[in-house]
Coordinates of C-alpha atoms in Angstrom, one line a residue:
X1 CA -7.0 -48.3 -42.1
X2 CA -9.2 -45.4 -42.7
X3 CA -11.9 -44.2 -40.7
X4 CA -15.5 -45.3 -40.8
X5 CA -18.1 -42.3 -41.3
X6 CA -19.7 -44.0 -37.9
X7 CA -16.4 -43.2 -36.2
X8 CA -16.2 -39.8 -37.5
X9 CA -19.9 -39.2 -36.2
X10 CA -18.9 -40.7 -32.6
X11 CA -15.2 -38.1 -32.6
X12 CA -17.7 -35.5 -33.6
X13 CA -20.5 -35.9 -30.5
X14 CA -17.5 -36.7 -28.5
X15 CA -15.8 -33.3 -29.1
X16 CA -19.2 -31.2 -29.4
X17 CA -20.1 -33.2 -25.2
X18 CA -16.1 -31.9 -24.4
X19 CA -17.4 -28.4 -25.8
X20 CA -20.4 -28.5 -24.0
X21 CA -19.4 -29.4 -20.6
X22 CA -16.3 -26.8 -20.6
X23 CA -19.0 -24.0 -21.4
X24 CA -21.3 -25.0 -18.9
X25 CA -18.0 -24.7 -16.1
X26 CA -17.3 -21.6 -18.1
X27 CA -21.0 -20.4 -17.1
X28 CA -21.0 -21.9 -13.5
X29 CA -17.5 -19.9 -12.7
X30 CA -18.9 -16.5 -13.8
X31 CA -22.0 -17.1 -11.6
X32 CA -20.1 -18.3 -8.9
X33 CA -17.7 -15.0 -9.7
X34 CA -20.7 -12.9 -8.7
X35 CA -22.5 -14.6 -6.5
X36 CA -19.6 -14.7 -4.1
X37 CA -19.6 -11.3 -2.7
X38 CA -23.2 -11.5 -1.2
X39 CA -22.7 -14.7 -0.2
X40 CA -19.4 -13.4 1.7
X41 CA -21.4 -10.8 2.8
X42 CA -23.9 -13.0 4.2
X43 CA -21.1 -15.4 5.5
X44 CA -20.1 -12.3 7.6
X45 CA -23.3 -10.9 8.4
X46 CA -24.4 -14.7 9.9
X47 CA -21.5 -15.7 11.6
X48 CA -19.7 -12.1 12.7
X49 CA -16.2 -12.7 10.6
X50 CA -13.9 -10.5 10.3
X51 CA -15.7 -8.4 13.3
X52 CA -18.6 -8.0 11.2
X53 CA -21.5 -6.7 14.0
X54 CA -25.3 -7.7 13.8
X55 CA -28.4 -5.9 12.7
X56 CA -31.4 -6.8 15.1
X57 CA -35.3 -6.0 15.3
X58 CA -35.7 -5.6 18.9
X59 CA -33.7 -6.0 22.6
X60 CA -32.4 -8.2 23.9
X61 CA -34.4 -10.5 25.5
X62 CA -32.8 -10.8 29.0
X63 CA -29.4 -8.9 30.4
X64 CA -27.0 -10.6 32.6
X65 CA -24.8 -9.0 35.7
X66 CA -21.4 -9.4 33.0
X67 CA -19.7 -6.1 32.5
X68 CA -18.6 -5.2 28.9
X69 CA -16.2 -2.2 28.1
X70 CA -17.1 -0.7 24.5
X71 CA -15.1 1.6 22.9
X72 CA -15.3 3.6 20.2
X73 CA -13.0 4.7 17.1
X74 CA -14.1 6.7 14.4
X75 CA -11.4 7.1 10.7
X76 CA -11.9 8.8 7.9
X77 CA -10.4 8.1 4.2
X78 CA -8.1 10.9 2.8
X79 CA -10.0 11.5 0.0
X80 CA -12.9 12.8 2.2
X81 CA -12.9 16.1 3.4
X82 CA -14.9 15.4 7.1
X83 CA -13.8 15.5 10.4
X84 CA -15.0 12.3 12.3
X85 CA -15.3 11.4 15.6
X86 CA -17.1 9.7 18.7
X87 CA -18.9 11.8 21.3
X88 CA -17.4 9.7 24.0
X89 CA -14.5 7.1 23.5
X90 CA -16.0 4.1 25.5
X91 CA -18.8 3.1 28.2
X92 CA -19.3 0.0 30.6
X93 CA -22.7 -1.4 30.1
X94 CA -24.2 -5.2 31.3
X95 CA -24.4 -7.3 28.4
X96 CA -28.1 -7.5 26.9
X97 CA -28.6 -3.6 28.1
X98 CA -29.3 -1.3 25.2
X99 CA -27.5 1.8 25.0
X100 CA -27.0 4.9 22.7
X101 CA -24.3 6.7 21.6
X102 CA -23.5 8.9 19.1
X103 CA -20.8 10.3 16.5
X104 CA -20.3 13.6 14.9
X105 CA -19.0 14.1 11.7
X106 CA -18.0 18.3 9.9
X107 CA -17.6 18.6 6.6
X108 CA -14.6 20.9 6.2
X109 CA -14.3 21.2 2.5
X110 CA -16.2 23.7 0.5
X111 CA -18.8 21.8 -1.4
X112 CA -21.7 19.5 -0.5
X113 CA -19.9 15.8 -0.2
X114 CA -21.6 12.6 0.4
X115 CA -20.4 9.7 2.8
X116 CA -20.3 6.2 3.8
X117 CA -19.4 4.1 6.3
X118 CA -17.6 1.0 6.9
X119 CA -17.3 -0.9 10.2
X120 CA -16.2 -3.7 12.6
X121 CA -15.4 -4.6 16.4
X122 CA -12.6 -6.2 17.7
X123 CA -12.0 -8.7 18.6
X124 CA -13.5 -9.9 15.4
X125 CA -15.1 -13.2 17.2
X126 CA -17.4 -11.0 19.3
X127 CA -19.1 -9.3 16.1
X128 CA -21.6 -12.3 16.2
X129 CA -22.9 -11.1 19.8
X130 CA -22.4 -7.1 18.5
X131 CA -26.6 -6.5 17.4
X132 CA -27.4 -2.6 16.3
X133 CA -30.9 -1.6 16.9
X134 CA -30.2 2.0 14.8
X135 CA -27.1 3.0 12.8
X136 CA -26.0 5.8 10.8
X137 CA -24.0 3.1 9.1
X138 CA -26.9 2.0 7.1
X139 CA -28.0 4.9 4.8
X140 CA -25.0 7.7 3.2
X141 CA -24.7 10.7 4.6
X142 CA -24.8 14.0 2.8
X143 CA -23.2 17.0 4.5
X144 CA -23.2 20.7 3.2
X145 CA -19.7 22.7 3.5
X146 CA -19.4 23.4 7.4
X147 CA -22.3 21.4 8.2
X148 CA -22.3 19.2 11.2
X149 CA -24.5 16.2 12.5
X150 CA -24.7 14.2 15.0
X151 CA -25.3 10.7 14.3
X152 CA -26.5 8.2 16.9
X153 CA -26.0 4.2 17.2
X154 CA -28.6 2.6 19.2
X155 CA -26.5 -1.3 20.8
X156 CA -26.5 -4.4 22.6
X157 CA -24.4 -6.7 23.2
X158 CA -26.2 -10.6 23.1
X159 CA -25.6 -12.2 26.6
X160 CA -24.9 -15.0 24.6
X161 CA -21.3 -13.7 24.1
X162 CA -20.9 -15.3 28.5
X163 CA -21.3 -18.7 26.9
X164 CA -18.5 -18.0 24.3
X165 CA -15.4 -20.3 25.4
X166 CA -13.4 -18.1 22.8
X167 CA -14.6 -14.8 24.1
X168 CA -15.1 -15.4 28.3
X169 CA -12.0 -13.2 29.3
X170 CA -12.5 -10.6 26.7
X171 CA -13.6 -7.6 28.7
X172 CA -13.6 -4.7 25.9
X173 CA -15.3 -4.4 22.8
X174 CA -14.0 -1.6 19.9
X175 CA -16.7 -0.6 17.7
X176 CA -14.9 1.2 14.5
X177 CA -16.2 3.1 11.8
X178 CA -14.2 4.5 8.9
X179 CA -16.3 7.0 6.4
X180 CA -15.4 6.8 2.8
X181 CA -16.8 9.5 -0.1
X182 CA -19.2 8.8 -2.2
X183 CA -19.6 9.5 -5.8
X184 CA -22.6 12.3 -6.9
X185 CA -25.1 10.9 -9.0
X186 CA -25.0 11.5 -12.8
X187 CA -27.6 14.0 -13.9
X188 CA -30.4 12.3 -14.8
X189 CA -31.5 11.8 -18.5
X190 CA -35.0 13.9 -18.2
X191 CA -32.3 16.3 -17.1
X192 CA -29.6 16.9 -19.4
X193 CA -32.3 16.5 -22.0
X194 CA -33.8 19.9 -20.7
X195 CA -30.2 21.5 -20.7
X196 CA -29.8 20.7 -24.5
X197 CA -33.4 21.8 -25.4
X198 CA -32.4 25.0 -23.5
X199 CA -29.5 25.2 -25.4
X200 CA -30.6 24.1 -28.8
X201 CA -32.6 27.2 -28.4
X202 CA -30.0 30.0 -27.5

């Protein structure tokens, strides 16, 4: 038996809903696709995984007689021509006290190079109670061939960390950093507009 034109009309919607519904998870999967990195990133920020540390506003608001060890490591990628390092490897400080140390970084090549920094503590658990006041970590860092900065990190460590079950033996903290290059900026439109009016003209 052939088919009616109204069951031809009901196959049609039926396929064109199928259509519709695989687009829209098509859609949903590419927003998901780029929303996941700043969620992750605020996944990390929030809960300290992976040894991600905290950014905070002011001190802490009370410090405790528990003595915490921090140490400090400073890498740099291959591709970038610096020489990295902590001013001193490690201090004992109570936890809630704020203290500030400080890095140095040299550019050794022979041009201008521009740098970035990642960074963690271990163990990873106790980046949730790791709060920087001031980092050098948050803006990039240009350097001139033989130049050399110092670069300061202003810490606590929340008191907080005492009531961590997970964390109560843990007596050091290592706070790493690891500089990577970053690209120069393409000339600027305005720019090489000039430099082919100048050109245009010779």
């Amino acid at each position: 038996m052939s088919e009616t034109k109204s069951d031809l009309d009901k196959a049609a919607r039926s396929n064109r809903t199928v259509g519709l519904v695989c687009a829209g998870i098509f859609v949903c999967m590419v927003g998901a696709s780029y929303a996941a990195v700043p969620l992750y990133n605020l996944f990390c920020q929030v809960t300290g995984f992976g040894g991600t540390t905290q950014v905070a506003d002011e001190e802490a608001d009370r410090v405790i007689d528990r003595v915490i060890t921090v140490r400090f490591d400073g890498n740099v990628n291959h591709t970038l021509s610096w020489k990295f390092k902590p001013v001193q490897r490690s201090i004992s400080m109570k936890m809630g006290e704020s203290a500030q140390v400080a890095y140095t970084a040299t550019n050794v090549g022979n041009q201008q190079t521009v740098g970035t920094s990642v960074f963690n503590v271990t163990p990873n658990e106790a980046g949730a109670y790791f709060n920087k006041l001031e980092c050098f970590c948050f803006t990039e860092q240009a350097l001139q061939p033989g130049e050399t900065i110092e670069m300061p990190v202003v810490f606590f460590v929340d008191p907080d960390m005492d009531k961590d079950p997970e964390l109560k033996h843990v007596k050091e903290i290592t706070l790493s950093y690891t500089f990577f290059p970053v690209d120069a900026p393409e000339q600027p439109i305005a720019a090489k507009t000039d430099v082919s009016s100048a050109e245009t003209k010779l």
